[in-house]
Each structure stands twice: as C-alpha cells, then as structure tokens.
Coordinates of C-alpha atoms in Angstrom, one line a residue:
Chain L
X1 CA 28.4 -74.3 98.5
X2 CA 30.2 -76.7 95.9
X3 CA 31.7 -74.1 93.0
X4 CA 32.0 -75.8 89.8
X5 CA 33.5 -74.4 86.2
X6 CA 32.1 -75.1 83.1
X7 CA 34.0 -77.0 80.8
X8 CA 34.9 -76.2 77.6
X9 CA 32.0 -76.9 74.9
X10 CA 34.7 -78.6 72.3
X11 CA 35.9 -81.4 75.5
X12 CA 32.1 -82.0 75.3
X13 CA 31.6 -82.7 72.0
X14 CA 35.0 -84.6 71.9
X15 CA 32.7 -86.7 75.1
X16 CA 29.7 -87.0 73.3
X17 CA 30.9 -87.9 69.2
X18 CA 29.6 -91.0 69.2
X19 CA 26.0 -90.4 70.1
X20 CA 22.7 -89.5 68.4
X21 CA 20.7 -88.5 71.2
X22 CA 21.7 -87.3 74.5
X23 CA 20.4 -86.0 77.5
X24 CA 21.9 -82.6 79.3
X25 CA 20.9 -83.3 83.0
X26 CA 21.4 -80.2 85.4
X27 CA 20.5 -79.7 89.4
X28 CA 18.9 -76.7 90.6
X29 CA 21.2 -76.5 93.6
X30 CA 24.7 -75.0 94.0
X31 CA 25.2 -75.2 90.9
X32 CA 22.3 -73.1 89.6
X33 CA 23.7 -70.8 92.0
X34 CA 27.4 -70.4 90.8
X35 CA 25.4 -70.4 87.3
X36 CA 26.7 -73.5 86.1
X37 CA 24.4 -76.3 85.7
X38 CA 21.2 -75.0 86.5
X39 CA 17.7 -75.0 83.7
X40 CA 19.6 -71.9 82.0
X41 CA 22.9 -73.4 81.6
X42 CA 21.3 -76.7 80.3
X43 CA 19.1 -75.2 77.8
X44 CA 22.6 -73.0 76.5
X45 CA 24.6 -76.4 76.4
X46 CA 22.3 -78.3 74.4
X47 CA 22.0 -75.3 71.8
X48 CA 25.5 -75.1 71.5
X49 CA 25.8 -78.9 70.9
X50 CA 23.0 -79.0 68.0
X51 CA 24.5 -75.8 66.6
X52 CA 27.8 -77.6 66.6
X53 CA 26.5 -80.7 65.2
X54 CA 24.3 -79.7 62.8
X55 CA 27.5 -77.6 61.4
X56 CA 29.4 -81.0 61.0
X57 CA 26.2 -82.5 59.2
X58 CA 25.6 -85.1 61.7
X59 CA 22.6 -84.1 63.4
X60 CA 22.2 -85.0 67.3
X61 CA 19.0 -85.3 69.6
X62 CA 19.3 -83.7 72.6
X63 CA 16.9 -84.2 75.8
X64 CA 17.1 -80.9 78.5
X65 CA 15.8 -81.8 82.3
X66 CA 16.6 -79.9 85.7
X67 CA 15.7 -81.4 88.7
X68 CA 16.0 -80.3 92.4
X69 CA 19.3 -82.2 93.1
X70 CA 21.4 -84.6 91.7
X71 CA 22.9 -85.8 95.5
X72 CA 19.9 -87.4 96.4
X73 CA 18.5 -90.4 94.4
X74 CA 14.7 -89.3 95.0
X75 CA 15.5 -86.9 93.0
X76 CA 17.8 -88.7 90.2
X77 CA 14.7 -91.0 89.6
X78 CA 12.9 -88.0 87.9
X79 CA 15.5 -88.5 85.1
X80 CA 14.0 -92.0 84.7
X81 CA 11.6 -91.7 81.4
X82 CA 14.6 -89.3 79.5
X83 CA 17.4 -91.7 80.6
X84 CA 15.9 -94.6 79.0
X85 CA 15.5 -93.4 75.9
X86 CA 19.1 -91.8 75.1
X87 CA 22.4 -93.2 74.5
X88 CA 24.3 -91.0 77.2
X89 CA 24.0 -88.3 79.7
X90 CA 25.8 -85.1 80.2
X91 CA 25.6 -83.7 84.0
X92 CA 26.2 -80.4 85.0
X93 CA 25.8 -81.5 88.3
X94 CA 29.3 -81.5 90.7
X95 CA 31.3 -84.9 90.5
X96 CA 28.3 -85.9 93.5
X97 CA 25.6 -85.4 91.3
X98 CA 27.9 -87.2 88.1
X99 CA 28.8 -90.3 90.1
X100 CA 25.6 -91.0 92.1
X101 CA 23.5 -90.5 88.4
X102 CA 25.9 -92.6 86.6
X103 CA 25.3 -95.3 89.0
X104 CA 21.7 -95.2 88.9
X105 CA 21.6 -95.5 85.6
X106 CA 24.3 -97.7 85.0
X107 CA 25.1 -99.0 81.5
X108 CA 24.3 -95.4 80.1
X109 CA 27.6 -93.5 80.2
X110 CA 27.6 -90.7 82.5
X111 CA 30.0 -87.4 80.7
X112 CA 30.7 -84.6 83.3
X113 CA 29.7 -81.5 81.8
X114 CA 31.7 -79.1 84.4
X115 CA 35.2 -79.1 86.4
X116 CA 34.1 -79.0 90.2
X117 CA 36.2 -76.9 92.3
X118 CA 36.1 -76.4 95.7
X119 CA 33.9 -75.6 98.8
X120 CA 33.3 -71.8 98.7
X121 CA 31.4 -68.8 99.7
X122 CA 30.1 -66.1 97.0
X123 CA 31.9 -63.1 97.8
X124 CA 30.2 -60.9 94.9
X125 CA 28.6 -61.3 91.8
X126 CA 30.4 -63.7 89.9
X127 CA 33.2 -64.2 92.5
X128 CA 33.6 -67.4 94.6
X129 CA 36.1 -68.3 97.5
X130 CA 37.6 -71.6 98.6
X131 CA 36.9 -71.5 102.2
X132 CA 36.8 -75.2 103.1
X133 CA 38.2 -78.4 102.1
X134 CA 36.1 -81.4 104.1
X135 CA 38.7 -82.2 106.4
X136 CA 36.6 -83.6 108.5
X137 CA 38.9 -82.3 111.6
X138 CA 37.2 -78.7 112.1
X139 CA 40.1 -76.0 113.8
X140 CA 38.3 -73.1 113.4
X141 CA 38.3 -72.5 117.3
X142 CA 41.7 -72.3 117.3
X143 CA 42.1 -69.8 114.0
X144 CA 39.4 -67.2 114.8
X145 CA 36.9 -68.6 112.4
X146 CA 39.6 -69.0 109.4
X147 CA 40.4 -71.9 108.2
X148 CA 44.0 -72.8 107.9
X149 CA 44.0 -76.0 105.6
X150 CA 41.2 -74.6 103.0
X151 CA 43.1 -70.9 102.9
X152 CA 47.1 -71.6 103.8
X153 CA 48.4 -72.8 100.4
X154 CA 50.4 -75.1 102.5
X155 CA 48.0 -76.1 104.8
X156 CA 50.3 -75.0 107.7
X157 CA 48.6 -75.2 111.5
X158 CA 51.1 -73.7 113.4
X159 CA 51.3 -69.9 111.9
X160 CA 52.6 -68.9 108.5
X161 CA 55.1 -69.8 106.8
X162 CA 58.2 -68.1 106.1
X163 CA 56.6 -66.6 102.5
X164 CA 54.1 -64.5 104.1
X165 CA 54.6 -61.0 103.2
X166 CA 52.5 -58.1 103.5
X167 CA 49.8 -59.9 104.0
X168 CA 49.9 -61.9 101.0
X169 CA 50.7 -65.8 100.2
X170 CA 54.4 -66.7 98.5
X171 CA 52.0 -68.1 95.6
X172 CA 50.9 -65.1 94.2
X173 CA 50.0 -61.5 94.9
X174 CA 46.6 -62.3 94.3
X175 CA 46.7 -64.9 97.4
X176 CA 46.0 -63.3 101.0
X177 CA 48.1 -65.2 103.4
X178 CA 45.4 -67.7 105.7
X179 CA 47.5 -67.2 108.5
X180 CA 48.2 -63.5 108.3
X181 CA 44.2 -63.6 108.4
X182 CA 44.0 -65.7 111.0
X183 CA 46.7 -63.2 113.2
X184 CA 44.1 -60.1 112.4
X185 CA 41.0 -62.2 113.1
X186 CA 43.0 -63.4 116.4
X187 CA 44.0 -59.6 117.5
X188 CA 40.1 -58.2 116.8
X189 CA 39.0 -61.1 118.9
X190 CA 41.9 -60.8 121.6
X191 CA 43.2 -64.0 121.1
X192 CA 46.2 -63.6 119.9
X193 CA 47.3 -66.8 122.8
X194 CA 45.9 -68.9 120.4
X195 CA 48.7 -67.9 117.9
X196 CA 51.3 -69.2 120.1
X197 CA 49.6 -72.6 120.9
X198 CA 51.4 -76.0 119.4
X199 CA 48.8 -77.7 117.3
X200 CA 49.7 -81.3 116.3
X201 CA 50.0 -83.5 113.4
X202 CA 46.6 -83.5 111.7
X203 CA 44.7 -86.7 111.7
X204 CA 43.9 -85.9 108.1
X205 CA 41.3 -89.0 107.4
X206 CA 39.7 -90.8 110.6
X207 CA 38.4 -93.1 108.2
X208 CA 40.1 -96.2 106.0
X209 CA 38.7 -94.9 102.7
X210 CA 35.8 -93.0 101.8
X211 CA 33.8 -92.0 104.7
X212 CA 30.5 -92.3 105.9
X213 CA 27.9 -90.7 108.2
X214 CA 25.1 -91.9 109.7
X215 CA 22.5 -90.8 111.4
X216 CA 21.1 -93.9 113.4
X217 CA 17.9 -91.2 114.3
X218 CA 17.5 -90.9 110.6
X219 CA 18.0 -94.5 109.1
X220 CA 14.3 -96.5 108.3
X221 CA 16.3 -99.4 108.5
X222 CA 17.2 -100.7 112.2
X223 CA 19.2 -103.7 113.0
Chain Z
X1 CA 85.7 -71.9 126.1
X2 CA 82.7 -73.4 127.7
X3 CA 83.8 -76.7 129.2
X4 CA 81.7 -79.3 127.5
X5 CA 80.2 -82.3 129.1
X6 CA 79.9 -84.5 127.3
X7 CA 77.1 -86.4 128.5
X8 CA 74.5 -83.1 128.3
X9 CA 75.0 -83.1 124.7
X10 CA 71.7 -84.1 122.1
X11 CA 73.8 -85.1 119.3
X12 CA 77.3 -84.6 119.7
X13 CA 77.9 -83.2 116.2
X14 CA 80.5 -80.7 115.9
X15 CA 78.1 -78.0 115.2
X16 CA 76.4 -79.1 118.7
X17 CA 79.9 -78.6 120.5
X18 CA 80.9 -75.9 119.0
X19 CA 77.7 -74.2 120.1
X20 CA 77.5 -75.7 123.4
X21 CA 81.2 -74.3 124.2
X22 CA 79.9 -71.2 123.4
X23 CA 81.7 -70.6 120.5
X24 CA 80.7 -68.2 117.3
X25 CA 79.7 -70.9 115.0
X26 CA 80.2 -70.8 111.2
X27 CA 78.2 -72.8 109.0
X28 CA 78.3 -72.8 105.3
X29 CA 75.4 -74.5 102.7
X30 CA 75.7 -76.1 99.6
X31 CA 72.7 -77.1 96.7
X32 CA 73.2 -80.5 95.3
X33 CA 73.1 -80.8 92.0
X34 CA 70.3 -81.3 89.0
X35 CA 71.9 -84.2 88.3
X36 CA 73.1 -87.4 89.3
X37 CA 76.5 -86.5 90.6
X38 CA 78.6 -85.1 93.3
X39 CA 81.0 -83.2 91.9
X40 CA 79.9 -80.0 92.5
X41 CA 79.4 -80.9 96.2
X42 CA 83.3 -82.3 96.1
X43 CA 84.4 -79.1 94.7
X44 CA 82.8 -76.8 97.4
X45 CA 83.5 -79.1 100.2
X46 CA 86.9 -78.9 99.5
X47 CA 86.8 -75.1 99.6
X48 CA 84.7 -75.3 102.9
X49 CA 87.2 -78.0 104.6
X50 CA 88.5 -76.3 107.6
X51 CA 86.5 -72.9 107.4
X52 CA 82.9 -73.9 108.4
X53 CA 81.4 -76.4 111.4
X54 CA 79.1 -78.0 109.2
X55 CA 77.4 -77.7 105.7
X56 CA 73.7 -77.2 105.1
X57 CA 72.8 -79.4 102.2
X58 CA 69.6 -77.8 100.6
X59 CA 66.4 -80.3 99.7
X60 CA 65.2 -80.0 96.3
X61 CA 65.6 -76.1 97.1
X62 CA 62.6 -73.7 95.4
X63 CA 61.0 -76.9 94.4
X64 CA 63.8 -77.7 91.7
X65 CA 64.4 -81.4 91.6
X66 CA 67.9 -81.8 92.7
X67 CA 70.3 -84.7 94.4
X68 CA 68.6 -85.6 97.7
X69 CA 70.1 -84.0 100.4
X70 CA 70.2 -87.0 102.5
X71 CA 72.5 -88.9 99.9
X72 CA 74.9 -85.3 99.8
X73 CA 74.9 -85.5 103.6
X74 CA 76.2 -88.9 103.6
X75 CA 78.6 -88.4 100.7
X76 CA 80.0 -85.2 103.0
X77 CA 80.7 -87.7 105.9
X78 CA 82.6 -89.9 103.7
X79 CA 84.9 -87.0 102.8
X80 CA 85.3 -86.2 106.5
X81 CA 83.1 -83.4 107.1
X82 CA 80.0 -82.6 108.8
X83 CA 76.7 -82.1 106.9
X84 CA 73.3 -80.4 108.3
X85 CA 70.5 -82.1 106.5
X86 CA 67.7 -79.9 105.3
X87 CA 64.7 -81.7 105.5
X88 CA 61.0 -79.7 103.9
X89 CA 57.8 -80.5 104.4
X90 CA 56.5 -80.3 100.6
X91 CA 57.4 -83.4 99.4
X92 CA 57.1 -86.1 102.0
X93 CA 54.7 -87.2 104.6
X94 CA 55.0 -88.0 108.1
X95 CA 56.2 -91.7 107.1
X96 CA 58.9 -91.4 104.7
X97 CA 60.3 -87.8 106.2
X98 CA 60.6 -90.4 109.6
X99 CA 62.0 -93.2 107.5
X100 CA 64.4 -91.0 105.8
X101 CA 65.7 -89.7 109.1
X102 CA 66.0 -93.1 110.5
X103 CA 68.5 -94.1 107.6
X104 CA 70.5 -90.3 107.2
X105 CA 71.0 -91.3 111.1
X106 CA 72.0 -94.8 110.5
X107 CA 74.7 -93.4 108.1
X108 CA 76.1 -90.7 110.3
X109 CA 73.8 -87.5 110.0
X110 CA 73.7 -85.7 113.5
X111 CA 72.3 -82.5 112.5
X112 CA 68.5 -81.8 111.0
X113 CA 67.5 -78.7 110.0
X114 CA 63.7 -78.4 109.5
X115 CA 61.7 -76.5 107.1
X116 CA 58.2 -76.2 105.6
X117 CA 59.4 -75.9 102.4
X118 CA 58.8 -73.6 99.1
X119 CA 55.6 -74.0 97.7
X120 CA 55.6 -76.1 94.3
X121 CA 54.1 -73.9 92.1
X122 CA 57.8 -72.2 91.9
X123 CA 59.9 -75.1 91.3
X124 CA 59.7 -77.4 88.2
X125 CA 56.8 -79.4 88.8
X126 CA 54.5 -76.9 89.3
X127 CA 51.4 -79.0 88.8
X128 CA 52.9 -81.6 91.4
X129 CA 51.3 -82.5 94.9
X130 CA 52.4 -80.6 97.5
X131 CA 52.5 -82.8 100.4
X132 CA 52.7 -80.6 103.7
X133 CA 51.2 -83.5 106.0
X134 CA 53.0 -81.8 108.6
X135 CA 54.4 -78.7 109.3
X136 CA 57.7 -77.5 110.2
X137 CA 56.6 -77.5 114.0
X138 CA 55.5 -80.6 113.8
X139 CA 58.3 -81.5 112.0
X140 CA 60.6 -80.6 115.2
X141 CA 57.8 -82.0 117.5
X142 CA 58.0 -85.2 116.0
X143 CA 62.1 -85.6 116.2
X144 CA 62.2 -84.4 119.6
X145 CA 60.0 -87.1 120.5
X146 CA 61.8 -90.1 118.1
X147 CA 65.3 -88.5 119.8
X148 CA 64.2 -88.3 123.6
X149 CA 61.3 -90.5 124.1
X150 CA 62.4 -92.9 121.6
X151 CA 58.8 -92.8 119.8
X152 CA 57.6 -92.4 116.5
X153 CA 55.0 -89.8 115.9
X154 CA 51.9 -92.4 115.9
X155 CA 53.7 -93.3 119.5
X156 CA 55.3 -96.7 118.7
X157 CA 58.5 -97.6 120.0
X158 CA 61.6 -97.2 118.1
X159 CA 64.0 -99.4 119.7
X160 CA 66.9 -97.1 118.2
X161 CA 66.4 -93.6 118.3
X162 CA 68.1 -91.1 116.3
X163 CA 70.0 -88.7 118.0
X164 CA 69.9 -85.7 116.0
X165 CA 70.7 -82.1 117.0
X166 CA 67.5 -80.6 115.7
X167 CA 67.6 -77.1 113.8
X168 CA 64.9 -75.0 112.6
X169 CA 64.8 -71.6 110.4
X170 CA 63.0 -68.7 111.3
X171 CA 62.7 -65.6 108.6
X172 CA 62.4 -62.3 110.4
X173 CA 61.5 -60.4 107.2
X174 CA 58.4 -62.3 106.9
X175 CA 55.0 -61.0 108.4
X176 CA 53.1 -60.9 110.3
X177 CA 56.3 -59.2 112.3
X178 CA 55.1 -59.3 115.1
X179 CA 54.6 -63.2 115.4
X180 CA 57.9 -64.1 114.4
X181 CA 59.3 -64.2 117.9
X182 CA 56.3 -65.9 118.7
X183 CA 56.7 -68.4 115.9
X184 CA 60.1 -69.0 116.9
X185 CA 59.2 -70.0 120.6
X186 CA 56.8 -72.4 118.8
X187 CA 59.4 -74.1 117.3
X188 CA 61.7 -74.0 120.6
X189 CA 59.0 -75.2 122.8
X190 CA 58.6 -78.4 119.9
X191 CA 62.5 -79.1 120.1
X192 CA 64.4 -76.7 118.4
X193 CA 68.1 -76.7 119.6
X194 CA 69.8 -73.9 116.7
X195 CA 68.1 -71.7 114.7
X196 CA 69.1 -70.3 111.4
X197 CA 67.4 -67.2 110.0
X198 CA 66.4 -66.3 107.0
X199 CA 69.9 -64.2 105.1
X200 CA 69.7 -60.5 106.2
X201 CA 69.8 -57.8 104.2
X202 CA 68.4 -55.5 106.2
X203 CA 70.2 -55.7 109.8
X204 CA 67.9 -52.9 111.1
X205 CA 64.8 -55.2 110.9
X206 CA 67.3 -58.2 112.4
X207 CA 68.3 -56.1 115.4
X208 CA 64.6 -55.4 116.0
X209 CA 63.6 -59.0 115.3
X210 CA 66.8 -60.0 118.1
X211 CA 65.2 -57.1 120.6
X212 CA 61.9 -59.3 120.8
X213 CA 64.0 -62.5 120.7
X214 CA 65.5 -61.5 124.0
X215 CA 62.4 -60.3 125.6
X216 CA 61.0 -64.0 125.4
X217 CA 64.4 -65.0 126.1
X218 CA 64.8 -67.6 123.6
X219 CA 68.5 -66.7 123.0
X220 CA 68.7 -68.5 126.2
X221 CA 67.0 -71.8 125.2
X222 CA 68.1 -72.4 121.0
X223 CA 71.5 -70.8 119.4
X224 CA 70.7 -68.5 117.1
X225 CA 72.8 -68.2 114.0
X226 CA 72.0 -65.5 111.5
X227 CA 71.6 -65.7 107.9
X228 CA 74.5 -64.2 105.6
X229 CA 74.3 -64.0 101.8
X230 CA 76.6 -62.5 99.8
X231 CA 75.0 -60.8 97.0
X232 CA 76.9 -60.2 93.9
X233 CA 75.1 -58.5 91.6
X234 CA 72.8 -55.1 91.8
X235 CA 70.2 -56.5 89.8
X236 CA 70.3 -59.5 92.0
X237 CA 69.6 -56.9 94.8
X238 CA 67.0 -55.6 93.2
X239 CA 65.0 -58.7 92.3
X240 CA 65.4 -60.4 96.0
X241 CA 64.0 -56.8 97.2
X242 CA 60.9 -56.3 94.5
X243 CA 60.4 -60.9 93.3
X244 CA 61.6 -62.5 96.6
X245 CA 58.4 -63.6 98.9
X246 CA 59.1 -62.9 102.8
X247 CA 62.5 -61.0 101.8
X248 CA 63.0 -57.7 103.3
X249 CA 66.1 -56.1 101.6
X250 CA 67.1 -52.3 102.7
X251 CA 67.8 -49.8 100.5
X252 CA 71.0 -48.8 101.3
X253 CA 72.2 -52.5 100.7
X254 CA 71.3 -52.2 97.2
X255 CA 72.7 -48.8 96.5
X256 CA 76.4 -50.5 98.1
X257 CA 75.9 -52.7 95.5
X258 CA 74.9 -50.3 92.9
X259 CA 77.7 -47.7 93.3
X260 CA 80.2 -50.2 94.0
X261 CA 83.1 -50.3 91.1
X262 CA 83.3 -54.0 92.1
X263 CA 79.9 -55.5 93.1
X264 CA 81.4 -58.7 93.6
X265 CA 84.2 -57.2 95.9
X266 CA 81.6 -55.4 97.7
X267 CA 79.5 -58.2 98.2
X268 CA 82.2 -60.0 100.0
X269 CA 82.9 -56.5 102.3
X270 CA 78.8 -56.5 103.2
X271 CA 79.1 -60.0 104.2
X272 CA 82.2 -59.8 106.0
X273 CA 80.9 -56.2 108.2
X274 CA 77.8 -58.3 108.5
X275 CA 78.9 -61.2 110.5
X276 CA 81.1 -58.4 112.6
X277 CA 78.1 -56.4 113.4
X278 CA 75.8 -60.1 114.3
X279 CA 78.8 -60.7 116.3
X280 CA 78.1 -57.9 118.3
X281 CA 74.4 -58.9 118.6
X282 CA 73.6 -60.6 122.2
X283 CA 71.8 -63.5 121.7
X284 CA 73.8 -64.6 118.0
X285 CA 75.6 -67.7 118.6
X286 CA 77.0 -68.1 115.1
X287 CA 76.4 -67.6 111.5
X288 CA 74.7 -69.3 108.4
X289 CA 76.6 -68.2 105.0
X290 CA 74.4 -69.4 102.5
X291 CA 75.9 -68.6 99.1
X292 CA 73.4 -69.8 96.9
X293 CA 75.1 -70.2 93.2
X294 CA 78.1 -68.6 94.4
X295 CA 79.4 -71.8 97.2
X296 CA 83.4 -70.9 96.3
X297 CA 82.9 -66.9 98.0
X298 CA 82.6 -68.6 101.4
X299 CA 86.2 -69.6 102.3
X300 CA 87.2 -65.8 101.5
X301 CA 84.5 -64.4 103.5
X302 CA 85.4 -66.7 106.4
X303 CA 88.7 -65.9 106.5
X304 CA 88.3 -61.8 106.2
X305 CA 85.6 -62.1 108.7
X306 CA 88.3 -63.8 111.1
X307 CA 86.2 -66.9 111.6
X308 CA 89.2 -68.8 110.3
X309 CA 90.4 -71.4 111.5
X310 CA 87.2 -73.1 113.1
X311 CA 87.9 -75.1 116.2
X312 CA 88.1 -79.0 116.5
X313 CA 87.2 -81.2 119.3

C-alpha cells in the first residue's frame, strides 16, 4: 500500500488563498486505508477550510467528491461536472493520484493535500512500515523475504554494515537493523549460505527515465 | 624478514611491503580539516614521520564535511610520506568514486581503504542524500577488477589501470557476531588485501572475533591489522560504550580510565599493552592507531610500544 501523511491544514490554506471555490478530491484506495484521503478525511478538510475562512471574513466554496481511485483516468473522469465549475483542486490522493488529476484537468491547478511516503504494510492500528521502495530489481530470494534496499538505511546488499548493534540500525534505536533481520530470517529458514554470497552492484534503474510497463495482452491498441 | 619479490606485489606501497615481508605494521590516521587548509595535516605528519608505514586520511569522517581525503593523500606524498586513502560509500556513486580513484592514482596514491561509510543523518547535513550506490563489497569488487583486469565496473577497458593495494575495515563489535568473519571473507573473496578493524576496546571479544578469523583462515589470505585508540578521557569511555553504534567497550577499560590519577597517561599505557597483547595474536599482521582528535599521542605510543623505528625499503 502507498502510506501518505496529512499535511498540515495552515500549508493548505497558504495553497489555496487565492480562491473562492475549491474542490477537495479524495480516492477511496490506500489512502482511505491509512485514513488519509478517503470520503471522511475530505469531508474534515473542507470543514476545517470554511471554518478557517469564514474566521478571516473571506468566505470560500468548497466542493467534497471521493471516487474509487485517482491512478486510473476512468475514474478521474467522475470529477468532470465539480472540476469545471471551481477554480482549483485539493487531492488527497498520493502524488499518482495528484499528477495524473492535474493533467486531466489541466489549466485548473492541482494543490497536494498530503506528504506521500513510502510503500508499506500496516503493522497495527495506526502503524505503517516502509517495506519496499520500487526498485524494480526484486532480491528478496537472496534475503529471506526481507528487503535490503527498502529496510537497510544504507541500502547495503552485501550484509550490514559496521553500525549494526543489537539488532538495531546506527540511525536510531528505534530502527531494526534490515540486515540483522535478514541473518534471523536466513537461520529460521537455513540459509544462512546466502549470507555469505557476493551480490553485485545494483542496476538501480533499467530504464532511461521514468519507466513503463506494458502489457501487450492488455493494450486495445495493436500495431 | 620475508624476502620480497618484487614482481608479486599489487601495489608496491610501503605499507604493501612492509606486510608482505612479514613485518608488524604500524599505521597511523589523520582527519583533515573543516576547512580549507593543511596545516593540521603538516603538523601531525611531522609527528608521524618515521613512526608509522602509512597514514589513513579519514573522508568526510561521521558525515562532517571536511578536506577531501584524496587532496590530504596527495599533499602527504608531497611531504614524502605515504597516505592510505579512505574512500565511503555515502557520498559518491559508482562514477565519481571510480573517477576519483583514477586521479588519487595518477598522483601517487597506492593504498585504498574501503568503507560504507557513516550514515548522514549524524554528520552536518543531516537532510542530505545519502548516496550508497554501492556497497563497501562492491566497492573492493570493483577495484580488484579496475587493478587486475584493467576494467571498469560497467566492463569497459581502462587502458591504465590503477594499481592500488586495496584495504577494507571490518568491526568485530558489530552484530550480528556471528557474520562478521563471514563478512570479512566477503570482502577478501571481492579483493581485499589488508584489513583494519574497528579500535578495540574490548580485546576479549577481538580474541574471539581472531578465533573464527582463523577457522576460515582468512589470516592467511588479507593482513589483518587491529584497531588501537587511545582514549583519554573516562567520560569519553563512557559515551563510546552507552552513544557509540557497533562499539563494544569492556568494562574494565573504562574503570582503568576512571581510577587512573592520570587518564591521559593511562590511555597511552592501554594502548601501548594493547598492541603487545595483538602482537601476540596469530593472524595480526600489524596495527591501525587511529587517534581521532588526539593525532600528536601516536609517536609516544609507537615508540613505548617498540614499533619505533619503522623499516624502509
């Protein structure tokens, strides 16, 4: 799941000063799940705002929709009727959902209503855990099912570094060490040969620039 | 003496022969400078000159900006000595760490020590971009290959190679424990031709971390020079014990330090009955005295340790 952070109301308002009527878009996907941009969040934003505004004496419109999700443009076109009639959008979609509404409906200015943060797993209530980072290169073979670059601070491939201490990362207490995980994962599994295996430089982007799938099963459009 | 040929050695730096003729080497360190000058590094060379096989220069040490250590190195050579170049992994990827190298070569550097690196959030720039494209095994892969197959790390042909004598650090404080040994064959099997360990300050866990070094034999395949810091303060102790990630500090070295009348004194005694009893360690080939803010201890703890005068070649 994509975690994303809310971002402070008073960056929002500083976003949004110059408008009269606005539209709080959300997405009913991971973000409704970390409870960040779902119908509840949306609804909370856009009472905050008036509140705020109404304060100041200068009274502002806002619009509320949720829709299913904002990475896919079948979706985005639900916005359609509210995005025409407001001056700009707040999206409490991640920076996907921003970008891909922004260029749909290019001029209206596109605000990001949250900080996205990282690929994670929900661990508990309320608690979320960077377990991967898109590499695009997956090693979890070779690391017992743990992923080195997402949960060594350093990204290291070939063990840990010289920091790692009672299990826990040089960074912080707080940290567990990837690779001291890895060495556990590796000894339950009885693996630990893997530990001593030279892994080499990481190709860390196959691609020149932002990359692309396709799936030529998938696409309507054949050549 | 080992007889040296000449011919079998990787580098030939003085460090190199001085290992290869199976000599206990002596090796002292030195952190450039926050600023744009070498005078702190002409000062503790001086001191050095004579008493140590070659000087570590330290690169941008606990992510502190500092004098690059490539631009010490060279200024050592020019004052006749022989620098080790530190090179991390935090701050530069596979293009400029081999560009670098190319040049520190050009200008004279024959040893390369390789290191991952402290993370950035410690230094003063935490909010900079750690770079860690790759890792210190790599790091020593990718040398090995520029010195003896004469190819760059994307395989292109590098018409001059540079010959370095390639170095790696290993911490035996650092967990998991049992790995370490493991992690330093790692770094062997890349290219790793000296090692220098983390400073001890608690021999019993280095004589363990020695036992398993044997057992894979790699005392047999990468000199091994231990780590000696002279600590001069309790509180210093104290804080490299409780603050210090991956540092394993005994008990009984703090309490020297806290009972002695003279810490500094005592700090110099440690160090000096250290070295004696890594001497006496099968499988130490030398020793790295890394006097971190305290550079102008080493000559005195070179000569009480009897390591004085170093040999030439």
């Amino acid at each position: 799941m994509i975690v994303v952070e809310n971002k402070p109301v008073e960056e929002i308002l500083q976003m949004i000063a110059p408008y009269k009527k606005i539209l709080i878009a959300g997405c009913y996907g991971c973000v409704t799940v970390c409870l960040a941009g779902g119908e509840k969040e949306v609804g909370l934003l856009a009472s905050q705002i008036r509140m705020a505004r109404s304060k100041e004496g200068n009274e502002i419109e806002v619009l509320e929709q949720t829709v299913e999700r904002q990475c896919d443009k079948e979706y985005l076109l639900k916005f359609q009727d509210n995005a025409r009639e407001v001056e700009a959008i707040v999206s409490l979609a991640c920076g996907i959902g921003i970008q891909y509404l922004a260029e749909i409906y290019e001029p209206i200015p596109v605000y990001p209503g949250v900080n996205t943060q990282f690929l994670g797993a929900n661990r508990d209530i309320g608690k979320w855990e960077e377990f991967c980072m898109a590499c695009g290169e997956c090693v979890l073979d070779k690391t017992g099912g743990i992923c080195p670059i997402a949960r060594c601070s350093k990204h290291l491939l070939n063990g840990p570094c010289g920091g790692s201490q009672y299990g826990k990362c040089e960074v912080s207490k707080d940290v567990d060490c990837g690779w001291h995980l890895i060495y556990e994962r590796l000894k339950a599994l009885g693996q630990l040969d893997k530990m001593a295996e030279f892994i080499p430089a990481k190709n860390w982007h196959r691609d020149k620039g932002p990359r692309k799938l396709v799936k030529e099963e998938l696409t309507l459009e054949r050549d | 003496m080992k007889e040296i040929n000449p011919e079998k050695l990787k580098a030939g730096s003085n460090l190199e022969k001085v290992l290869v003729s199976g000599q206990f080497a002596c090796t002292g360190e030195i952190g450039p400078p926050t600023y744009a000058s070498f005078d702190v590094i002409d000062k503790h060379a001086e001191e050095m000159r004579g008493l140590v096989d070659s000087i570590n220069f330290t690169d941008n040490q606990t992510a502190v900006v500092r004098l690059s250590s490539w631009a010490a190195s060279v200024h050592l050579i020019q004052l006749g000595l022989e620098p080790n170049l530190q090179m991390v992994c935090r701050d530069r990827n596979r293009l400029a760490m081999q560009s670098d190298l190319l040049g520190a070569y050009a200008l004279g550097v024959r040893n390369v020590l390789c290191l991952t690196g402290d993370h950035q959030a410690f230094g003063n720039h935490p909010g900079c971009k750690g770079v860690f494209d790759v890792d210190s095994v790599q790091l020593i892969h990718m040398l090995k290959r520029l010195r003896d197959d004469g190819c760059f790390e994307c395989g292109a042909e590098c018409k001059v190679p540079p010959k370095f004598f390639i170095g790696c650090a290993e911490n035996p404080f650092g967990d998991p424990f049992e790995f370490r040994a493991i992690r330093l064959e790692k770094k062997i099997e890349a290219g790793a031709d000296f090692v220098q360990t983390q400073c001890i300050l608690d021999m019993e866990r280095f004589e363990l971390f020695m036992e398993k070094v044997r057992e894979r034999g790699l005392h047999k395949r990468a000199y091994i020079c231990a780590g000696i810091m002279p600590v001069k303060s309790p509180r210093m102790a104290r804080y490299m014990q409780t603050g210090v990630p991956g540092m394993l500090v005994s008990e009984e070295f703090c309490q020297r330090l806290e009972k002695a009348e003279d810490p500094k004194a005592e700090a110099v005694e440690i160090s000096v009955e250290y070295i004696k009893r890594c001497q006496q360690i099968e499988g130490v080939a030398g020793v790295h005295i890394m006097a971190v803010a305290w550079e102008s201890i080493v000559p005195t703890i070179v000569k009480k340790a009897g390591l004085a005068p170093r040999p030439t070649f």
